[in-house]
Amino acid sequence: MKKIQKITHHADECPITATIDIIGGKWKPPLIWLLMKGPLRFGEIHKLIPGMALKVLSRSLKELESDGIIIRTAYPEIPPRVVYSLSEKGESLRQIMHLLSDWSKEHILTEQESTQKTN
């Protein structure tokens, strides 16, 4: 007699959840997106995301650094200069970020444009 094994899937088994915990949220994806274009200083990042509070920017950068997504390089100059860039692990997100961008353009942004034109 053949035994049938029931396969169950639980939300906590989803591997995507671990990724979203690291790169998800309101501000981390835009930070990664900006750093994909090249290294930036703290002030430059803040200017490029004007709606983001300095405290939130600082915390998000620290979390991304702690998770190994970005590298913080401090130069011993006066005044001090700090530059943020993607780490090798962060660079490995490049393809995923482009896929998410393409999906958003195709399925969300075009729908929003269509809705705005009909209103």
PDB file of N, CA and C in Angstrom, residues 6 9-11 18 30 38 50 62 66 75 77 81 92 103 109:
ATOM      1  N   LYS A   6       0.853  14.264   3.017  1.00  0.00           N
ATOM      2  CA  LYS A   6       0.226  15.569   2.820  1.00  0.00           C
ATOM      3  C   LYS A   6       1.290  16.654   2.995  1.00  0.00           C
ATOM      4  N   HIS A   9       2.046  24.040   3.527  1.00  0.00           N
ATOM      5  CA  HIS A   9       2.930  25.193   3.429  1.00  0.00           C
ATOM      6  C   HIS A   9       2.463  26.247   4.423  1.00  0.00           C
ATOM      7  N   HIS A  10       3.391  26.736   5.173  1.00  0.00           N
ATOM      8  CA  HIS A  10       3.089  27.760   6.167  1.00  0.00           C
ATOM      9  C   HIS A  10       3.750  29.063   5.745  1.00  0.00           C
ATOM     10  N   ALA A  11       3.145  30.150   6.130  1.00  0.00           N
ATOM     11  CA  ALA A  11       3.680  31.464   5.763  1.00  0.00           C
ATOM     12  C   ALA A  11       5.107  31.655   6.275  1.00  0.00           C
ATOM     13  N   ALA A  18      12.172  36.475   4.420  1.00  0.00           N
ATOM     14  CA  ALA A  18      13.502  36.834   4.926  1.00  0.00           C
ATOM     15  C   ALA A  18      14.099  37.981   4.115  1.00  0.00           C
ATOM     16  N   PRO A  30      14.156  52.429  -2.227  1.00  0.00           N
ATOM     17  CA  PRO A  30      14.703  53.616  -2.912  1.00  0.00           C
ATOM     18  C   PRO A  30      16.178  53.867  -2.597  1.00  0.00           C
ATOM     19  N   GLY A  38      25.639  54.361  -8.063  1.00  0.00           N
ATOM     20  CA  GLY A  38      26.991  54.673  -7.618  1.00  0.00           C
ATOM     21  C   GLY A  38      27.019  55.167  -6.188  1.00  0.00           C
ATOM     22  N   PRO A  50      13.800  63.804  -0.472  1.00  0.00           N
ATOM     23  CA  PRO A  50      13.490  64.931   0.410  1.00  0.00           C
ATOM     24  C   PRO A  50      12.433  64.640   1.481  1.00  0.00           C
ATOM     25  N   LYS A  62      22.017  52.361   8.573  1.00  0.00           N
ATOM     26  CA  LYS A  62      22.658  51.491   9.566  1.00  0.00           C
ATOM     27  C   LYS A  62      22.139  50.058   9.445  1.00  0.00           C
ATOM     28  N   SER A  66      24.299  46.873   8.505  1.00  0.00           N
ATOM     29  CA  SER A  66      24.325  45.740   9.417  1.00  0.00           C
ATOM     30  C   SER A  66      23.967  44.429   8.707  1.00  0.00           C
ATOM     31  N   TYR A  75      36.049  58.633   5.650  1.00  0.00           N
ATOM     32  CA  TYR A  75      37.384  59.140   5.323  1.00  0.00           C
ATOM     33  C   TYR A  75      37.858  60.055   6.436  1.00  0.00           C
ATOM     34  N   GLU A  77      39.027  62.872   7.246  1.00  0.00           N
ATOM     35  CA  GLU A  77      39.266  64.237   6.773  1.00  0.00           C
ATOM     36  C   GLU A  77      38.536  65.207   7.680  1.00  0.00           C
ATOM     37  N   ARG A  81      34.134  62.899   5.913  1.00  0.00           N
ATOM     38  CA  ARG A  81      33.381  62.535   4.700  1.00  0.00           C
ATOM     39  C   ARG A  81      33.029  61.068   4.806  1.00  0.00           C
ATOM     40  N   SER A  92      24.304  42.064  -5.714  1.00  0.00           N
ATOM     41  CA  SER A  92      23.581  40.876  -6.167  1.00  0.00           C
ATOM     42  C   SER A  92      22.079  41.117  -6.243  1.00  0.00           C
ATOM     43  N   TRP A 103       8.252  45.177 -13.394  1.00  0.00           N
ATOM     44  CA  TRP A 103       6.921  44.708 -13.020  1.00  0.00           C
ATOM     45  C   TRP A 103       6.043  45.883 -12.593  1.00  0.00           C
ATOM     46  N   LEU A 109       2.239  51.254 -12.485  1.00  0.00           N
ATOM     47  CA  LEU A 109       2.332  52.626 -12.984  1.00  0.00           C
ATOM     48  C   LEU A 109       1.453  52.850 -14.203  1.00  0.00           C
TER      49      LEU A 109
END
